[in-house]
Coordinates of N, CA, C and O in Angstrom, one line a residue:
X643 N 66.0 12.9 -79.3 CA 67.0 13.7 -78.6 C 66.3 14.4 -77.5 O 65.2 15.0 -77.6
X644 N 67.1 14.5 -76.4 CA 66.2 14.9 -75.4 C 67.2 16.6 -75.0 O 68.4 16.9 -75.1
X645 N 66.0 17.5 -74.5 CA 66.6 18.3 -74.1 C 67.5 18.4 -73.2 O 67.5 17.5 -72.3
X646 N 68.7 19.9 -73.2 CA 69.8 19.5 -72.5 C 68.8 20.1 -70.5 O 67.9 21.0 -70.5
X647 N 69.1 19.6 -69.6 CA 68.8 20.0 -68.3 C 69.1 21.2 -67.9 O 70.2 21.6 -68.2
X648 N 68.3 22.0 -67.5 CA 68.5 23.6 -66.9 C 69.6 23.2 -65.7 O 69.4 22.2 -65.1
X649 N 70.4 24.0 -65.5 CA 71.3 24.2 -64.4 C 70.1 23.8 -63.2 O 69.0 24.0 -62.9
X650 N 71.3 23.0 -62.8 CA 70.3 23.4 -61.3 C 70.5 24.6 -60.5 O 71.5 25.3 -60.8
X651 N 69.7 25.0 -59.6 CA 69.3 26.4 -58.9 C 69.6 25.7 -57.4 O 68.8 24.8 -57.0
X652 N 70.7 26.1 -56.7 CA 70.6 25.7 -55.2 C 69.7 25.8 -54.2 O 69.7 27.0 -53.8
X653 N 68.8 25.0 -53.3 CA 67.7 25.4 -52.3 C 68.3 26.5 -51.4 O 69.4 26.4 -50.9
X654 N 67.5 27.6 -51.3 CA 68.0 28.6 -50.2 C 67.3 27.9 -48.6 O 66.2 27.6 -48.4
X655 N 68.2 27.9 -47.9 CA 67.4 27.8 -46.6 C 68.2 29.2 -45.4 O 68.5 29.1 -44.3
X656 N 68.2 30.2 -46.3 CA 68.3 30.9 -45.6 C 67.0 31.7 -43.9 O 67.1 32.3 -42.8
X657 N 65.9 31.0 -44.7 CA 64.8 31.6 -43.5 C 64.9 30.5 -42.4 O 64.1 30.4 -41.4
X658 N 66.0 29.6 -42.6 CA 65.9 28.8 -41.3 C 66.4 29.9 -40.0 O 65.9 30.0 -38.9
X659 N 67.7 30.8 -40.4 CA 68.1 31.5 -39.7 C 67.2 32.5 -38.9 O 66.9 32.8 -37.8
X660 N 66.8 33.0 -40.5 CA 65.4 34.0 -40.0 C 64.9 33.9 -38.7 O 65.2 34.4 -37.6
X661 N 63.8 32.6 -39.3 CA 63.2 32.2 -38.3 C 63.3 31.3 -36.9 O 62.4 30.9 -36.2
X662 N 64.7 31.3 -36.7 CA 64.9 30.7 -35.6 C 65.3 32.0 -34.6 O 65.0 31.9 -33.5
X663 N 66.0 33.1 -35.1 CA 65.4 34.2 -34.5 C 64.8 34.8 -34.0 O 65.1 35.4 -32.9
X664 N 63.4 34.8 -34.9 CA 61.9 35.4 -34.8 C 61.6 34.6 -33.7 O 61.2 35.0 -32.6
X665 N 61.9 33.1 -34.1 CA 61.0 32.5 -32.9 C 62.0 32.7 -31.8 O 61.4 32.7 -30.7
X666 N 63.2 33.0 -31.6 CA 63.7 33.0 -29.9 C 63.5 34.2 -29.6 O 63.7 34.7 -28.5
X667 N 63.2 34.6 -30.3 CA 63.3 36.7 -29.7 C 61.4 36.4 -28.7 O 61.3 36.7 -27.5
X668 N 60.2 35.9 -29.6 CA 59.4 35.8 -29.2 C 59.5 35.1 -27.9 O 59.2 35.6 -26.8
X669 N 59.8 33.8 -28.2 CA 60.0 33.1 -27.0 C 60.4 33.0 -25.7 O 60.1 32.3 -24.8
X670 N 61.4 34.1 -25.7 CA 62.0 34.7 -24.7 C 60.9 35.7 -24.0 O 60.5 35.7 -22.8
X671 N 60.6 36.6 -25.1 CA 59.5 37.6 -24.2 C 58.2 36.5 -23.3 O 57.6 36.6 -22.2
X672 N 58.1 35.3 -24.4 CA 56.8 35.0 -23.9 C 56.7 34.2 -22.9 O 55.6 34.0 -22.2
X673 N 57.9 33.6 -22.7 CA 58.4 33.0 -21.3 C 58.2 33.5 -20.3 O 57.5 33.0 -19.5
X674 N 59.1 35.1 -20.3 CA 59.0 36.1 -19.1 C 57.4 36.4 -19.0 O 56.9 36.1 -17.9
X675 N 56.9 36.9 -19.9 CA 55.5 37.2 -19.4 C 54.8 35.8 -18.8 O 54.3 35.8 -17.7
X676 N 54.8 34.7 -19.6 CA 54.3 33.4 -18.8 C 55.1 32.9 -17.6 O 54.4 32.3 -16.8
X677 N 56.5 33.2 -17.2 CA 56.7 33.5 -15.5 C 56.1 33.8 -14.8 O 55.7 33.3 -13.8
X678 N 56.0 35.2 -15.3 CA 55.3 36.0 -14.0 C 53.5 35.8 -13.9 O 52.8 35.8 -12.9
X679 N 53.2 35.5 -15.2 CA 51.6 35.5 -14.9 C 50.8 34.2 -14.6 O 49.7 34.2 -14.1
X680 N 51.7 32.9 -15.0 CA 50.9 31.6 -14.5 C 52.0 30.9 -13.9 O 51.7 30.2 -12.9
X681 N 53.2 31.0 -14.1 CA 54.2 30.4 -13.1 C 55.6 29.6 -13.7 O 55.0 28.6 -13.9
X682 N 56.3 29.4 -13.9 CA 57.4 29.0 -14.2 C 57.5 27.8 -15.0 O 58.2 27.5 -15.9
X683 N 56.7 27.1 -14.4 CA 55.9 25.7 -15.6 C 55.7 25.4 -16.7 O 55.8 24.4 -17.4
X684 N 55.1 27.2 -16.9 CA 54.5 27.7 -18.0 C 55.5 28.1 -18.7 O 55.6 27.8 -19.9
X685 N 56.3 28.8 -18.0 CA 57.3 29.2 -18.9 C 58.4 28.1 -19.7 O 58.9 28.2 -20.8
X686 N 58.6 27.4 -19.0 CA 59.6 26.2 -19.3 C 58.7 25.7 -20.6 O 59.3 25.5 -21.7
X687 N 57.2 25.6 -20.4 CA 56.9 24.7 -21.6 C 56.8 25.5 -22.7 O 56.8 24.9 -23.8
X688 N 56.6 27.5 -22.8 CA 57.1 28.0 -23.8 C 58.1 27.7 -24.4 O 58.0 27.4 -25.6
X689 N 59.5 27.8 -23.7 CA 60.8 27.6 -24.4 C 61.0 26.4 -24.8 O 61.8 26.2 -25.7
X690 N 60.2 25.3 -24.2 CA 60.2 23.9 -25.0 C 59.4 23.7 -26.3 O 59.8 23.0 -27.2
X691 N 58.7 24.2 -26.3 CA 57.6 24.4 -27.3 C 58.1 24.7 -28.6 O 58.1 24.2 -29.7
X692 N 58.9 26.4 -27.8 CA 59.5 27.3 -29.0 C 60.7 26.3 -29.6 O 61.0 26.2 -30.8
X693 N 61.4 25.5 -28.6 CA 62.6 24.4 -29.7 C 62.1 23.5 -30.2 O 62.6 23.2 -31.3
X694 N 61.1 22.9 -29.9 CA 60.3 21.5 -30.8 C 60.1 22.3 -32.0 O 60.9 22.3 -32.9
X695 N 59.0 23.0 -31.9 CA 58.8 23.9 -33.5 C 59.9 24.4 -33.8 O 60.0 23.5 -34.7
X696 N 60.7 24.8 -33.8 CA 62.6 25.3 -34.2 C 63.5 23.7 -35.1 O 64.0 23.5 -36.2
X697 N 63.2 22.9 -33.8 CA 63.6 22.1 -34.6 C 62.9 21.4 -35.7 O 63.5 21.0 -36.6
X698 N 61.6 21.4 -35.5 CA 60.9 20.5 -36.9 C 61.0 21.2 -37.7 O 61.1 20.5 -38.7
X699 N 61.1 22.3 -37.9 CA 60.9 23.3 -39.0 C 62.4 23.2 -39.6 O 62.5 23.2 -40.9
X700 N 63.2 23.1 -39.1 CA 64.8 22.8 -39.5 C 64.9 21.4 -40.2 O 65.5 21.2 -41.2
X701 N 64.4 20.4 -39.7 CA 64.2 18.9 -40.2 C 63.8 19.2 -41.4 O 64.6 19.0 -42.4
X702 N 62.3 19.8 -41.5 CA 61.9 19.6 -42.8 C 62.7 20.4 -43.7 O 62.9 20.0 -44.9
X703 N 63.1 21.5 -43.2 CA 63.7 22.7 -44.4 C 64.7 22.0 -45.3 O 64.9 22.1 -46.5
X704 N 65.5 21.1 -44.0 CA 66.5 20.4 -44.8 C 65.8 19.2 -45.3 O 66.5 18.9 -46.2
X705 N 65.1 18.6 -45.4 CA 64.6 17.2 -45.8 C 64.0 17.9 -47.1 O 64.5 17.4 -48.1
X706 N 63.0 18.7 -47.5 CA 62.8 19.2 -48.9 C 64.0 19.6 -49.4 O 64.4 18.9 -50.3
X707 N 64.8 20.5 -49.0 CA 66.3 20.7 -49.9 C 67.1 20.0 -50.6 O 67.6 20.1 -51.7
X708 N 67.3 18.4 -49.3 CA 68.1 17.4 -49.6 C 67.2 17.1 -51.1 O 67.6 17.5 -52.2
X709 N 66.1 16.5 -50.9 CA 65.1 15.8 -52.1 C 65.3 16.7 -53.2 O 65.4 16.3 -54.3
X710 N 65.3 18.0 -52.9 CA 64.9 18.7 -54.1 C 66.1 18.9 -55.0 O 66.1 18.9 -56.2
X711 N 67.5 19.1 -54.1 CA 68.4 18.5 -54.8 C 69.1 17.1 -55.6 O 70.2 16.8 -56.1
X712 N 67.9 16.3 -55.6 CA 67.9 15.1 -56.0 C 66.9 15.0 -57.3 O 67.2 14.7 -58.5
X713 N 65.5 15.5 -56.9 CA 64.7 15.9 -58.2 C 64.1 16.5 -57.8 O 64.3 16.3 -56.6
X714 N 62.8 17.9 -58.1 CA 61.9 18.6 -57.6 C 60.8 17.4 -57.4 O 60.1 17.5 -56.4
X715 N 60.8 16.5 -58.1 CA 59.4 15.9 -58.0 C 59.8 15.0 -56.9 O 59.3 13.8 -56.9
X716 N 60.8 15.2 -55.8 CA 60.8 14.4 -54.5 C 60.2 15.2 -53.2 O 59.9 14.7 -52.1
X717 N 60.3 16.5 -53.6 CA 59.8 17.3 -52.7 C 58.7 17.2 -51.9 O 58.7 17.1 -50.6
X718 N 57.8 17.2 -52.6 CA 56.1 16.9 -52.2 C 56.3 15.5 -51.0 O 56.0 15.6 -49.8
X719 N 56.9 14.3 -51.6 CA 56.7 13.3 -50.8 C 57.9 13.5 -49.3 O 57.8 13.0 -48.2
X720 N 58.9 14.3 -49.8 CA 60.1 14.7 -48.4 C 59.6 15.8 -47.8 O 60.3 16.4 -46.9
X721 N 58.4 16.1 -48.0 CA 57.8 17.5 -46.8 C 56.3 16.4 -46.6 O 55.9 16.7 -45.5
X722 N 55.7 15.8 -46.9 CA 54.9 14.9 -46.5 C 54.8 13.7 -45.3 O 53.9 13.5 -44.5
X723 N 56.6 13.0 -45.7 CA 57.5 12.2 -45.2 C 57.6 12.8 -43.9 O 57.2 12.1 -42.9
X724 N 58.2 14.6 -43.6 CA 58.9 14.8 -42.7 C 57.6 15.3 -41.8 O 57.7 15.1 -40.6
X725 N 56.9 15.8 -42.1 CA 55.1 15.9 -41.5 C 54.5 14.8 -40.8 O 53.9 15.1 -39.8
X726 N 54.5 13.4 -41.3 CA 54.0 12.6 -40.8 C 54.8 12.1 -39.5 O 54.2 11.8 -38.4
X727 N 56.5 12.0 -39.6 CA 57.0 11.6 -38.7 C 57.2 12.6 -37.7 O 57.1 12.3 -36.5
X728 N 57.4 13.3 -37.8 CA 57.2 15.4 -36.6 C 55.8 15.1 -36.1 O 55.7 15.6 -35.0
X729 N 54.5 14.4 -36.5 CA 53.3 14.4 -35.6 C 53.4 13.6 -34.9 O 52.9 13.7 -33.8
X730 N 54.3 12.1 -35.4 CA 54.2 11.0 -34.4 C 55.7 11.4 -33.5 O 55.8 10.8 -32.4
X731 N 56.8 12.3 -33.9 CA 57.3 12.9 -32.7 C 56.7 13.2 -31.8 O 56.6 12.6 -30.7
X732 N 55.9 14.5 -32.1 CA 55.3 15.4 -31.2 C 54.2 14.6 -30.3 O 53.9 15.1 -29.2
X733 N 53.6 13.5 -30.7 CA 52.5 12.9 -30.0 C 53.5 12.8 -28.7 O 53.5 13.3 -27.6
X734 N 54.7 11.6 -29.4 CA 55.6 11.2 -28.5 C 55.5 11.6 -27.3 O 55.0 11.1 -26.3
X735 N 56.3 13.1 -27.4 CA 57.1 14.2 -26.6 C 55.8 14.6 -25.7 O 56.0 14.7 -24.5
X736 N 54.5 14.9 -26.4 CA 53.8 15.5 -25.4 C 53.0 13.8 -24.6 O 52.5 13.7 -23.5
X737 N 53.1 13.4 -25.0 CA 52.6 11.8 -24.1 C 53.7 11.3 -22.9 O 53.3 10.9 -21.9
X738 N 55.0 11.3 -23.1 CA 56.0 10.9 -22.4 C 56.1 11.8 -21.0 O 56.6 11.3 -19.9
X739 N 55.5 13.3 -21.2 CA 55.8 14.2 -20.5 C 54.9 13.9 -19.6 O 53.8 13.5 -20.0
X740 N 55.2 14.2 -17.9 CA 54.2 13.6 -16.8 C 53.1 14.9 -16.9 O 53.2 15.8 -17.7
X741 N 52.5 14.8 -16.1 CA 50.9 16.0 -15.8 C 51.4 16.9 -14.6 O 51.2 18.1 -14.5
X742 N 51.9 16.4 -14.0 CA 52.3 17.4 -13.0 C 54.0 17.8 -13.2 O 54.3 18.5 -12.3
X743 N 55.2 17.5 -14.1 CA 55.7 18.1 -14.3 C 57.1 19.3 -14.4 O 57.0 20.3 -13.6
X744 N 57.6 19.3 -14.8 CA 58.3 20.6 -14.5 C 57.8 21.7 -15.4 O 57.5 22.9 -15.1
X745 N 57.6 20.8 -17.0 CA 56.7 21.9 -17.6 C 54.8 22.1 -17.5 O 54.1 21.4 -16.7
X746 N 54.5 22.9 -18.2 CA 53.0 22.6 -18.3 C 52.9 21.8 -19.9 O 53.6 22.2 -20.8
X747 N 52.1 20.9 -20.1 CA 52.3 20.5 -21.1 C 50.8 21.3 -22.4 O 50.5 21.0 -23.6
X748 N 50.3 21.8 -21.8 CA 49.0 22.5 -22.5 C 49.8 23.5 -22.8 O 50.1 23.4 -24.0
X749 N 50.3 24.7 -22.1 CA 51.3 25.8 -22.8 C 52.3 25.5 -23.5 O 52.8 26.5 -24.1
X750 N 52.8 24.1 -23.6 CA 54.1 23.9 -24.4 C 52.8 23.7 -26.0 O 52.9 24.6 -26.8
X751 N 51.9 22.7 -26.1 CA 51.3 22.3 -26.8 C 50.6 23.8 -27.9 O 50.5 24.0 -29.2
X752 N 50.2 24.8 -26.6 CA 49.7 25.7 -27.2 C 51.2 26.8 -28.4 O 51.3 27.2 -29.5
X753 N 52.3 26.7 -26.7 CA 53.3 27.3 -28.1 C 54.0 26.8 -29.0 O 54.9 27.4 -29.4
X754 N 53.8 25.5 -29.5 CA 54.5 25.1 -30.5 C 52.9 25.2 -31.7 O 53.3 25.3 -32.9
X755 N 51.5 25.3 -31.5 CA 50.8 26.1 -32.7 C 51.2 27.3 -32.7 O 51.6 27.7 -33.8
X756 N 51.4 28.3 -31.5 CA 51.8 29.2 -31.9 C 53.0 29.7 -32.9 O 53.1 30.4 -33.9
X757 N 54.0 28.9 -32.1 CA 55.1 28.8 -32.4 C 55.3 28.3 -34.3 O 56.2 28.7 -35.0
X758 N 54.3 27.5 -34.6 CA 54.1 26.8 -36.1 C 54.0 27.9 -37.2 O 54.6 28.0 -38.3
X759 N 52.7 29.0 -36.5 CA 52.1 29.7 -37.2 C 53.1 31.1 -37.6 O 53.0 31.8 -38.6
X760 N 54.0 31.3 -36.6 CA 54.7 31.8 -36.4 C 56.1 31.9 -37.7 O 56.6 32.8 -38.2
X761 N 56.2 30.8 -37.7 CA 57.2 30.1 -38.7 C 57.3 30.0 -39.5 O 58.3 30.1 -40.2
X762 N 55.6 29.5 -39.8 CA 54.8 30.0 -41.3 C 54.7 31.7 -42.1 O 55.0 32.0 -43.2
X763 N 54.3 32.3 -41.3 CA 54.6 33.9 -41.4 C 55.8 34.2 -41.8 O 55.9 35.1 -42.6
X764 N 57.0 33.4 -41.3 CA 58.4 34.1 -41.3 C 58.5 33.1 -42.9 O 59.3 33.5 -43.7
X765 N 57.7 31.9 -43.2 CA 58.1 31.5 -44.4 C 57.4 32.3 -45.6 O 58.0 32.4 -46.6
X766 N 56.4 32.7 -45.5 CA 55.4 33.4 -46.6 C 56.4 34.7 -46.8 O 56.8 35.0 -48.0
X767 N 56.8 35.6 -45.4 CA 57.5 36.5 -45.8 C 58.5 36.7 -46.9 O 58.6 37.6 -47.7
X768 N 59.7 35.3 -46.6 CA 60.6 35.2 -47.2 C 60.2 34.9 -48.5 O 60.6 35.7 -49.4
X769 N 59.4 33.8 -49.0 CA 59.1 33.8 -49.7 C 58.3 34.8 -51.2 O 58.1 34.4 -52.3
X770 N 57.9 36.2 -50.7 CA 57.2 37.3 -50.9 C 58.1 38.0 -51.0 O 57.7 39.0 -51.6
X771 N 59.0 38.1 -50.7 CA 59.9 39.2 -50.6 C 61.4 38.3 -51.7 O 62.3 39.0 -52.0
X772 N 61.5 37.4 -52.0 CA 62.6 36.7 -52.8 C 62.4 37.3 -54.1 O 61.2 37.7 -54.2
X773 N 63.2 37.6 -55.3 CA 62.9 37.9 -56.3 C 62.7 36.2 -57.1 O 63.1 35.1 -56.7
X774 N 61.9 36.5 -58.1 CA 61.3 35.4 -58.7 C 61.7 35.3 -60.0 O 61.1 35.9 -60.9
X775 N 62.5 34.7 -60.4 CA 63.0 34.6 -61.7 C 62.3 33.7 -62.8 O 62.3 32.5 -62.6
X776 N 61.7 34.3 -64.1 CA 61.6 33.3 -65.3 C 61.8 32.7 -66.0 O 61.2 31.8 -66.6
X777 N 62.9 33.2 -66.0 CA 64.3 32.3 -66.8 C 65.7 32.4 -65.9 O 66.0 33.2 -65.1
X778 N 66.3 31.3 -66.3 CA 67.9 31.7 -65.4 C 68.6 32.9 -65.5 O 69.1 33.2 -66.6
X779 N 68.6 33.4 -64.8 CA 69.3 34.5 -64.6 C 70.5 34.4 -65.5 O 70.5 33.3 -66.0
X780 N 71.8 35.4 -65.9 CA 72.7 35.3 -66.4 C 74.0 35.2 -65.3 O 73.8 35.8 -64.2
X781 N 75.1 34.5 -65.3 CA 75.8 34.5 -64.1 C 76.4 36.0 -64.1 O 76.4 36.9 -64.9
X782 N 76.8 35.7 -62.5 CA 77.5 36.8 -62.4 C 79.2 37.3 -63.2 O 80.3 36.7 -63.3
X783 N 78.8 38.4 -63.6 CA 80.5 39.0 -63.9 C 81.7 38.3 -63.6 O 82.2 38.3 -62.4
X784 N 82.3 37.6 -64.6 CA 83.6 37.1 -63.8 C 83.6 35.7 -63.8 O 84.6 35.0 -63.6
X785 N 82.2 35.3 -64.0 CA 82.1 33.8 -63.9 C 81.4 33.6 -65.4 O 81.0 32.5 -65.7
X786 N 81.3 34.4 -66.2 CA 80.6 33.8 -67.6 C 81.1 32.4 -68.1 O 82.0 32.0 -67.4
X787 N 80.8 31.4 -69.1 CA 81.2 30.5 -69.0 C 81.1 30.5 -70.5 O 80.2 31.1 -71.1
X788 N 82.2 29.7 -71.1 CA 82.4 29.5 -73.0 C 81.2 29.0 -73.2 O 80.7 28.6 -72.2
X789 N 80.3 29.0 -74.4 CA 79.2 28.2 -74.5 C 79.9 27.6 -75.9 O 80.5 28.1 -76.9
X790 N 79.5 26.2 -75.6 CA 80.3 24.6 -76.9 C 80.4 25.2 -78.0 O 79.5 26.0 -78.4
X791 N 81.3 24.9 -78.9 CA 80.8 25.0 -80.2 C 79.9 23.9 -80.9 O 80.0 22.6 -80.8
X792 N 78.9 24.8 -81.8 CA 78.3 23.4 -82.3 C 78.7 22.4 -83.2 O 79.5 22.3 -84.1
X793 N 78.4 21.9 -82.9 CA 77.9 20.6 -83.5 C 78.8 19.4 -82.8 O 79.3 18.5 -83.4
X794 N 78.8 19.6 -81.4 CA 79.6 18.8 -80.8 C 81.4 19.6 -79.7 O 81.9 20.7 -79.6
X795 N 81.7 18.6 -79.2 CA 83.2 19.8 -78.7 C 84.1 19.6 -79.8 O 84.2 18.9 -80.8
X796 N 84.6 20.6 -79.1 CA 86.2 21.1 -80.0 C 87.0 20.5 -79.7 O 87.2 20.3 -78.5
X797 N 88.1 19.7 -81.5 CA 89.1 19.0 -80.8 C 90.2 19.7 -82.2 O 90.2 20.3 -83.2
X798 N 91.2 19.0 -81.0 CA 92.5 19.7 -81.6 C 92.9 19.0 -83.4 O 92.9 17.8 -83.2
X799 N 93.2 19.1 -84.4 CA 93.9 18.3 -85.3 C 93.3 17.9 -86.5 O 93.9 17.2 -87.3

């Protein structure tokens, strides 16, 4: 007889919001400062940078959720999965783009590590700051639920 399955626990992706914040709030400052100090080039490939990392980090957030709401043990290979194909993006994107440009493609390259590490921080945080539960919690008030009677359900007769 096998045991009965723990509820599942829904993936939070609430630090996607987070951190798509964090990163445009930065990105915006870091634009303007890279306008004025190396030239407009620079800045374009900030804000490009800052959406490439925005978006990969959203791909993956959802691509482990999706999996993990399928089994936990799909996770590892759906954040692996979404890693491998975001590097052969990103090759893509920075190969396609010409050398001379509208953007710079070294400042875009540089802020999407930044931009990575950046994202990482906003994940460790969330993650550090979540409460951590060891057992399922109990539901909330109002939602308790009958628990079976044993030895099988209840029937009428």
């Amino acid at each position: 007889m096998s045991a009965p399955r723990p509820t599942q626990v829904p993936w939070d992706l609430s630090f996607l919001r987070v951190g798509a914040l964090v990163t445009g709030a930065v990105a915006v400052v870091a634009a303007l400062v890279a306008g004025f100090v190396a030239g407009w080039a620079d800045a374009a490939g900030v804000l490009v940078g800052a959406l490439v990392v925005t978006a990969f980090f959203v791909v993956s957030g959802v691509a482990v959720a999706w999996a993990g709401r399928i089994n936990d043990t799909f996770t590892l290979p759906a954040a692996l999965g979404a890693f491998f194909v975001k590097a052969i993006v990103l090759f893509g994107i920075l190969n396609a783009l010409p050398e001379d440009g509208w953007l710079d493609r070294l400042t875009m390259a540089w802020s999407v590590v930044v931009g990575a590490l950046l994202w990482s921080g906003v994940q460790l945080r969330w993650v550090w700051t979540r409460p951590l539960y060891y057992v399922t919690p109990p539901p909330p008030p109002g939602q308790a639920t009958v628990p079976p009677a044993p030895g099988g359900p209840a029937t009428r007769g």
